[in-house]
Coordinates of C-alpha atoms and ligand atoms in Angstrom, one line a residue:
M8 CA -7.8 -10.0 -11.0
L9 CA -7.6 -10.2 -7.2
T10 CA -8.8 -7.3 -5.2
V11 CA -6.4 -5.8 -2.6
E12 CA -8.4 -7.4 0.2
E13 CA -8.2 -10.9 -1.4
A14 CA -4.5 -10.5 -2.1
L15 CA -3.9 -9.4 1.5
E16 CA -5.7 -12.5 2.8
L17 CA -3.4 -14.6 0.7
V18 CA -0.4 -12.9 2.3
V19 CA -1.9 -13.4 5.8
K20 CA -2.3 -17.1 5.1
N21 CA 1.3 -17.5 4.2
V22 CA 2.9 -15.6 7.0
E23 CA 3.9 -16.9 10.5
P24 CA 5.8 -15.4 13.4
L25 CA 9.5 -16.2 13.3
A26 CA 10.8 -18.6 15.9
A27 CA 11.8 -17.0 19.2
R28 CA 15.4 -16.6 20.0
R29 CA 17.5 -15.5 23.0
V30 CA 18.5 -11.9 22.7
S31 CA 20.4 -9.5 24.9
L32 CA 18.7 -6.5 26.3
G33 CA 20.7 -4.2 24.0
E34 CA 19.0 -5.7 21.0
A35 CA 15.6 -6.4 22.4
A36 CA 14.0 -2.9 22.0
G37 CA 11.0 -3.1 19.7
L38 CA 10.8 -6.9 19.7
V39 CA 7.9 -9.0 20.9
L40 CA 8.6 -10.9 24.2
A41 CA 8.3 -14.7 23.8
E42 CA 8.3 -15.6 27.5
E43 CA 6.5 -14.7 30.7
I44 CA 8.8 -12.7 33.0
R45 CA 8.3 -13.4 36.8
S46 CA 10.2 -11.3 39.3
E47 CA 12.9 -13.0 41.2
V48 CA 13.3 -10.0 43.4
N49 CA 11.3 -7.7 45.6
S50 CA 11.2 -4.1 44.5
P51 CA 12.3 -2.2 46.3
P52 CA 14.5 -4.8 47.9
Y53 CA 14.4 -3.0 51.3
D54 CA 12.3 -0.3 53.0
K55 CA 13.5 2.7 51.1
A56 CA 13.6 6.4 52.0
L57 CA 11.7 8.6 49.5
M58 CA 13.1 11.9 50.8
D59 CA 16.2 13.4 52.2
G60 CA 15.7 13.8 56.0
Y61 CA 15.8 11.9 59.2
A62 CA 14.8 8.3 59.8
V63 CA 12.7 8.1 63.0
R64 CA 10.3 6.0 65.0
S65 CA 6.8 7.3 64.3
G66 CA 5.6 6.8 67.9
D67 CA 8.5 8.8 69.4
R68 CA 7.3 12.3 70.0
Q69 CA 10.5 14.0 71.4
P70 CA 11.4 17.1 69.4
E71 CA 15.1 16.8 69.9
R72 CA 17.0 13.7 68.7
Q73 CA 20.5 12.5 68.9
I74 CA 21.9 11.9 65.4
L75 CA 23.2 8.3 65.1
E76 CA 24.7 8.3 61.6
E77 CA 24.4 9.4 58.0
I78 CA 23.0 6.8 55.6
A79 CA 23.7 7.5 51.9
A80 CA 22.0 5.6 49.0
G81 CA 23.9 2.4 48.6
A82 CA 25.1 2.3 52.2
V83 CA 24.0 -0.2 54.9
P84 CA 22.7 1.3 58.2
R85 CA 24.8 0.4 61.2
F86 CA 22.7 1.5 64.1
P87 CA 19.1 0.7 65.0
V88 CA 17.0 3.9 65.7
T89 CA 16.0 3.9 69.4
P90 CA 13.7 6.4 71.2
G91 CA 15.3 9.8 71.3
A92 CA 17.4 9.1 68.3
A93 CA 17.3 9.7 64.5
S94 CA 19.6 9.0 61.6
R95 CA 20.2 11.3 58.7
I96 CA 19.1 9.6 55.6
M97 CA 19.3 10.2 51.8
T98 CA 16.7 9.5 49.1
G99 CA 17.0 5.9 48.0
A100 CA 18.8 4.7 51.1
P101 CA 17.6 1.7 53.2
L102 CA 15.8 2.6 56.4
P103 CA 17.6 1.5 59.5
E104 CA 16.1 -1.0 61.9
G105 CA 13.7 0.5 64.4
A106 CA 12.8 3.4 62.1
D107 CA 9.5 3.5 60.2
A108 CA 9.2 7.0 58.9
V109 CA 11.3 9.8 57.4
V110 CA 10.9 13.4 58.4
Q111 CA 11.8 15.7 55.5
L112 CA 15.0 17.8 55.9
E113 CA 12.9 20.9 55.4
R114 CA 11.0 20.1 58.6
T115 CA 14.1 19.8 60.7
E116 CA 16.7 22.1 62.2
L117 CA 20.2 21.2 63.1
V118 CA 20.9 22.2 66.7
S119 CA 24.5 20.9 66.9
E120 CA 26.6 18.4 65.0
S121 CA 25.0 15.6 66.9
T122 CA 21.5 16.9 67.6
V123 CA 18.5 17.7 65.4
R124 CA 15.2 19.3 66.3
L125 CA 12.2 18.0 64.4
R126 CA 9.5 20.5 63.5
Q127 CA 7.3 17.6 62.7
V128 CA 7.1 15.4 65.8
D129 CA 4.1 13.2 64.8
P130 CA 5.0 11.6 61.5
L131 CA 2.7 8.7 60.5
A132 CA 4.2 5.3 60.2
G133 CA 5.4 4.8 56.6
Q134 CA 5.7 8.5 55.9
N135 CA 8.2 9.1 53.0
V136 CA 9.0 5.3 53.0
L137 CA 8.5 2.9 50.1
P138 CA 8.1 -0.5 51.8
L139 CA 10.0 -3.6 50.7
G140 CA 8.2 -5.2 47.7
A141 CA 5.7 -2.4 47.4
A142 CA 6.2 -2.1 43.6
L143 CA 6.8 -5.8 43.0
R144 CA 6.9 -9.1 44.9
A145 CA 9.2 -12.0 44.1
G146 CA 7.2 -14.5 42.0
E147 CA 4.8 -12.0 40.5
V148 CA 4.3 -11.9 36.7
V149 CA 5.9 -8.6 35.6
L150 CA 5.6 -8.9 31.8
Q151 CA 3.3 -11.1 29.8
R152 CA 4.4 -13.1 26.8
G153 CA 3.5 -11.2 23.6
V154 CA 4.2 -7.6 24.8
V155 CA 6.2 -5.3 22.7
L156 CA 9.4 -4.4 24.5
R157 CA 9.3 -0.6 24.8
P158 CA 12.0 1.4 26.6
V159 CA 10.0 1.0 29.9
E160 CA 9.9 -2.8 29.5
I161 CA 13.7 -2.9 28.8
G162 CA 14.1 -0.9 32.1
I163 CA 12.0 -3.4 34.0
L164 CA 13.9 -6.3 32.6
A165 CA 17.1 -4.6 33.7
E166 CA 15.6 -4.2 37.2
M167 CA 14.8 -7.9 37.2
G168 CA 18.4 -8.7 36.3
R169 CA 17.3 -10.2 33.0
G170 CA 20.1 -9.4 30.6
V171 CA 19.0 -12.0 28.1
V172 CA 15.3 -12.8 27.2
S173 CA 13.5 -14.9 24.7
A174 CA 12.0 -12.7 21.9
I175 CA 10.9 -12.9 18.3
P176 CA 13.8 -11.5 16.3
R177 CA 13.6 -8.7 13.7
P178 CA 12.7 -10.3 10.3
R179 CA 15.6 -10.0 7.9
V180 CA 14.4 -8.3 4.7
A181 CA 16.7 -8.4 1.7
V182 CA 16.0 -5.6 -0.9
L183 CA 17.0 -6.3 -4.5
P184 CA 16.3 -3.7 -7.2
T185 CA 16.5 -5.0 -10.8
G186 CA 17.0 -3.2 -14.1
N187 CA 19.7 -2.6 -16.7
E188 CA 19.0 1.2 -16.6
L189 CA 19.9 1.6 -12.9
V190 CA 23.0 3.1 -11.4
A191 CA 23.9 3.4 -7.8
V192 CA 23.3 6.6 -5.8
G193 CA 26.9 7.7 -6.0
E194 CA 27.2 7.3 -9.7
K195 CA 26.3 9.7 -12.5
P196 CA 23.6 8.3 -14.9
E197 CA 24.7 8.2 -18.5
Q198 CA 22.2 8.5 -21.4
G199 CA 19.2 6.3 -20.7
Q200 CA 20.1 5.5 -17.1
I201 CA 18.5 6.5 -13.8
R202 CA 19.5 6.2 -10.2
N203 CA 18.3 3.4 -8.1
S204 CA 15.9 5.1 -5.8
N205 CA 13.9 2.0 -4.9
G206 CA 16.8 0.2 -3.1
P207 CA 17.4 2.9 -0.4
L208 CA 13.6 3.7 -0.3
L209 CA 12.6 0.1 0.3
A210 CA 15.4 -0.5 2.8
A211 CA 14.3 2.5 4.8
A212 CA 10.7 1.4 4.6
A213 CA 11.7 -2.1 5.9
A214 CA 13.7 -0.6 8.7
R215 CA 10.7 1.6 9.7
A216 CA 8.5 -1.4 9.7
G217 CA 10.8 -3.0 12.3
A218 CA 12.8 -5.3 10.0
H219 CA 16.5 -5.7 9.7
A220 CA 17.0 -4.4 6.2
I221 CA 19.8 -5.7 3.9
E222 CA 20.3 -3.8 0.7
L223 CA 21.7 -6.1 -2.0
G224 CA 23.4 -4.7 -5.1
I225 CA 21.6 -3.9 -8.3
A226 CA 20.5 -7.0 -10.3
R227 CA 20.5 -6.8 -14.1
D228 CA 17.9 -8.0 -16.5
K229 CA 20.0 -11.1 -17.4
R230 CA 18.7 -14.4 -16.4
E231 CA 21.9 -15.9 -14.9
K232 CA 23.0 -12.8 -13.0
L233 CA 19.5 -12.2 -11.7
R234 CA 19.4 -15.8 -10.5
R235 CA 22.6 -15.4 -8.5
W236 CA 21.3 -12.3 -6.8
V237 CA 18.0 -13.8 -6.0
E238 CA 19.7 -16.9 -4.5
Q239 CA 21.5 -14.5 -2.1
G240 CA 18.3 -12.8 -1.2
L241 CA 16.5 -16.1 -0.4
V242 CA 18.8 -16.5 2.6
A243 CA 16.7 -13.7 4.3
D244 CA 13.2 -14.1 5.8
V245 CA 11.7 -11.8 3.2
L246 CA 13.0 -11.0 -0.2
V247 CA 11.7 -7.7 -1.7
L248 CA 12.5 -7.2 -5.4
S249 CA 11.7 -4.2 -7.4
G250 CA 11.2 -4.0 -11.2
G251 CA 11.0 -6.8 -13.7
V252 CA 7.5 -8.1 -12.9
S253 CA 5.5 -6.4 -15.6
A254 CA 4.8 -7.9 -19.1
G255 CA 8.0 -6.5 -20.8
K256 CA 10.5 -8.6 -22.7
F257 CA 13.1 -8.2 -20.0
D258 CA 10.8 -8.7 -17.1
L259 CA 12.4 -11.9 -15.9
V260 CA 11.7 -11.9 -12.2
P261 CA 8.7 -14.3 -12.2
E262 CA 10.5 -16.9 -14.3
V263 CA 13.7 -16.7 -12.3
L264 CA 11.8 -17.1 -9.0
A265 CA 10.0 -20.1 -10.4
E266 CA 13.3 -21.7 -11.4
L267 CA 14.5 -21.2 -7.9
G268 CA 11.5 -23.0 -6.4
V269 CA 9.6 -20.0 -5.2
E270 CA 5.9 -20.8 -5.5
Q271 CA 3.8 -18.1 -6.9
V272 CA 0.8 -17.2 -4.8
F273 CA -0.4 -14.3 -7.0
H274 CA 0.7 -12.1 -9.8
K275 CA -1.1 -8.9 -10.8
I276 CA -3.9 -7.4 -8.6
S277 CA -6.5 -4.8 -9.1
L278 CA -4.6 -1.9 -7.6
R279 CA -3.5 1.6 -8.8
P280 CA -0.6 2.1 -8.6
G281 CA 0.9 -1.4 -8.2
K282 CA -1.0 -3.7 -10.6
P283 CA 2.1 -5.9 -11.5
L284 CA 2.7 -7.0 -7.8
W285 CA 4.0 -10.5 -7.5
F286 CA 3.9 -12.6 -4.3
G287 CA 5.2 -16.1 -3.6
V288 CA 6.7 -18.3 -1.0
K289 CA 9.8 -20.5 -0.9
H290 CA 9.7 -23.5 1.4
D291 CA 13.2 -24.5 2.5
G292 CA 12.8 -27.3 5.1
E293 CA 11.5 -25.6 8.2
R294 CA 12.3 -22.2 6.8
R295 CA 9.9 -20.2 4.8
V296 CA 10.9 -17.2 2.7
L297 CA 8.3 -14.6 1.6
V298 CA 9.1 -13.1 -1.8
F299 CA 7.5 -9.9 -3.0
G300 CA 8.2 -8.7 -6.5
L301 CA 7.2 -5.0 -6.4
P302 CA 6.7 -2.9 -9.6
G303 CA 9.7 -0.8 -10.6
N304 CA 8.1 2.6 -10.5
P305 CA 9.0 4.1 -7.2
V306 CA 5.5 5.2 -6.2
S307 CA 4.0 1.8 -7.1
S308 CA 6.9 0.1 -5.2
F309 CA 6.2 2.1 -2.1
V310 CA 2.5 1.7 -2.2
C311 CA 2.8 -2.1 -2.5
F312 CA 5.4 -2.2 0.3
E313 CA 3.1 -0.3 2.6
L314 CA 0.0 -2.3 1.7
F315 CA 1.6 -5.8 1.7
V316 CA 5.1 -6.0 3.0
R317 CA 4.8 -3.8 6.1
P318 CA 1.9 -5.9 7.6
A319 CA 3.7 -9.1 6.7
I320 CA 6.8 -7.9 8.6
A321 CA 4.7 -7.1 11.6
A322 CA 3.1 -10.5 11.5
M323 CA 6.6 -12.2 11.3
A324 CA 7.8 -10.1 14.2
G325 CA 4.9 -11.4 16.3
R326 CA 2.9 -8.3 16.3
G327 CA 0.0 -9.8 14.3
F328 CA -1.1 -8.7 10.9
E329 CA -1.4 -5.0 11.6
G330 CA -4.2 -3.2 9.9
L331 CA -3.1 -0.2 7.9
P332 CA -3.0 3.0 10.0
T333 CA -6.1 4.6 8.6
V334 CA -7.9 7.9 9.4
R335 CA -11.2 9.2 8.1
A336 CA -11.1 12.6 6.6
R337 CA -13.3 14.9 4.4
L338 CA -12.3 15.7 0.9
T339 CA -11.6 19.4 0.4
H340 CA -12.5 19.5 -3.3
A341 CA -14.5 17.7 -5.9
F342 CA -12.8 14.7 -7.5
V343 CA -13.5 12.3 -10.4
H344 CA -12.2 8.8 -10.0
A345 CA -12.0 6.9 -13.2
G346 CA -12.3 3.6 -11.3
G347 CA -11.5 0.2 -12.8
R348 CA -9.0 -0.6 -10.0
E349 CA -8.9 0.2 -6.3
S350 CA -6.7 3.3 -6.0
F351 CA -4.3 4.7 -3.4
L352 CA -3.6 8.3 -4.3
P353 CA -1.0 10.7 -2.6
A354 CA -2.8 13.2 -0.5
T355 CA -2.3 15.6 2.4
V356 CA -4.4 15.3 5.6
S357 CA -4.7 18.3 7.9
G358 CA -6.6 19.2 11.0
V359 CA -9.3 21.9 11.2
S360 CA -6.6 24.3 12.5
G361 CA -4.7 23.7 9.3
S362 CA -1.9 21.9 10.9
V363 CA -0.6 19.1 8.8
L364 CA -0.4 15.7 10.5
N365 CA 2.9 14.9 8.9
V366 CA 3.7 12.2 11.4
A367 CA 4.7 8.7 10.6
P368 CA 1.8 6.3 11.1
S369 CA 1.8 6.2 14.8
F370 CA -0.2 5.3 17.7
E371 CA -0.8 9.0 18.4
S372 CA -2.1 9.7 14.9
R373 CA -4.5 6.7 15.1
I374 CA -5.8 7.9 18.5
A375 CA -6.2 11.4 17.1
A376 CA -8.1 10.1 14.1
A377 CA -10.3 7.9 16.2
S378 CA -11.2 10.7 18.5
S379 CA -12.1 13.3 16.0
P380 CA -12.7 11.9 12.5
A381 CA -14.8 14.8 11.3
D382 CA -12.0 17.3 12.1
L383 CA -9.7 16.0 9.5
W384 CA -9.6 17.2 5.9
V385 CA -7.8 15.7 2.9
A386 CA -6.7 17.0 -0.4
I387 CA -5.7 14.6 -3.2
L388 CA -2.5 15.9 -4.8
P389 CA -2.2 16.3 -8.6
W390 CA 0.5 13.8 -9.5
Q391 CA 2.5 12.8 -12.5
G392 CA 2.0 9.1 -12.4
S393 CA 3.8 6.3 -10.5
A394 CA 7.4 7.6 -11.0
D395 CA 6.5 10.9 -9.2
L396 CA 8.2 10.5 -5.9
V397 CA 8.3 14.3 -5.4
T398 CA 4.6 14.6 -5.1
L399 CA 4.6 11.6 -2.8
A400 CA 7.1 13.4 -0.6
R401 CA 4.6 16.2 -0.2
A402 CA 1.9 13.8 0.9
N403 CA 1.3 12.4 4.3
G404 CA -1.3 9.9 3.3
L405 CA -2.8 7.8 0.6
V406 CA -6.5 8.3 -0.1
R407 CA -8.1 4.9 -0.7
L408 CA -10.8 4.9 -3.4
S409 CA -12.8 1.8 -4.4
A410 CA -12.7 0.4 -7.9
A411 CA -16.0 1.9 -8.8
E412 CA -16.1 4.9 -11.1
Q413 CA -17.2 7.8 -8.9
Q414 CA -17.8 11.5 -8.8
L415 CA -16.8 12.7 -5.3
N416 CA -18.2 15.9 -3.9
P417 CA -16.3 18.2 -1.4
G418 CA -17.0 17.0 2.1
T419 CA -17.1 13.3 1.2
L420 CA -15.7 11.1 4.0
L421 CA -12.7 9.0 2.8
D422 CA -10.3 6.5 4.2
V423 CA -6.7 7.8 4.2
I424 CA -3.7 5.6 5.0
L425 CA -1.0 7.5 6.8
I426 CA 2.5 7.1 5.3
Ligands
AMP19 P1 9.9 -2.2 -14.5 O1 8.9 -2.6 -13.5 O2 11.2 -2.9 -14.3 O3 9.3 -2.3 -15.9 O4 10.2 -0.7 -14.2 C1 9.2 0.3 -14.3 C2 9.8 1.7 -14.2 O5 10.3 1.9 -13.0 C3 10.9 1.9 -15.2 O6 10.7 3.3 -15.7 C4 12.1 1.8 -14.5 O7 13.2 2.6 -15.0 C5 11.7 2.3 -13.1 N1 12.5 1.7 -12.1 C6 12.7 0.3 -12.0 N2 13.5 0.1 -10.9 C7 13.8 1.3 -10.3 C8 14.6 1.6 -9.2 N3 15.2 0.7 -8.5 N4 14.7 3.0 -8.9 C9 14.0 3.9 -9.7 N5 13.2 3.6 -10.7 C10 13.1 2.3 -11.1
MG20 MG1 12.9 -3.2 -15.4

């Protein structure tokens, strides 16, 4: 059986970034920019006052000045500032001709309606002024191709007047739970039935991974019906199925996928939980659809999603095949691992202070982990097998244990994937 590492490599080989598309700023947040952005403007577009006060000539040392006008932000100055004169100016307003400094309001006194006395008579040229083009010159590269569009980048694009940019779109991920025993969230399960928790769980996981998630209905373990649902799912960039991939009599997913021309890349890997994982690719002209058949048990489904589907979504979105957000932490207790398969067990990671890092895998948590690996502790939670979502909900990580049988002592440093 393939190891997790080998299986991951096969996924990497089969995934490519999606083709870039023109997107409006409103839908660009979180996407990867697919073009270089050069500024067409100077920023600021004029010498700009940074304080409320009086626009003056720096060389002019006269304490009393005649007030020429009031310049608000957005206004155009009408009079050049001459020796012996000053113009009242607001933050953000363009400096009038002749002026090269702003004396703050707090350092002035109004003598009459038309005269101001400066308490600072020797401002330096440029005081409280942001010169034209100081932040950005026309023609300069502002954003490189390949950057992720965070809120700040969206703001810069708006400043550049770029309402539409070329970016890699959000991968569309269709989620299709399968099973005769499943009923929808709003329904009451009869004898022998359970609610479909995987559909909403996987759709939420896909959205968190940066995909556009589409939850399809519940597919039944009937060849023809399953086939029709799968056909619908193959319209997306990624189809994520749950259930029906084990060795049971009604586990029809692999056969139906084969009938629909999805080529199997692997089936079953050395992983606990998640051994039945199925992965394949459908080539449809230029288009390529990745298909993941996740095991039906919710914990297995989630673990497989995090290990395989999430990085694949990142790669399709142009962010590269992201490694799993992993921290190193010391085990708080002794633990016996039966081995046989590589395992990912629900666990809680906490800092020395006892605070639980119950954050989503984030940049911050990765930085925290990198800076103080020895300060983190991890406890493996006793769990009731791969249907036990409740224990998983108490966990903030998955301890990664190699396939070897091992007796772990308290204090052993382990890899923990943050979930
Ligand atoms: P399967 O992989 O289809 O054999 O399913 C394995 C186990 O997971 C069975 O106990 C199923 O009832 C359960 N299961 C399958 N699909 C779901 C689902 N969408 N939500 C919750 N449990 C499921
Ligand atoms: Mg089933």
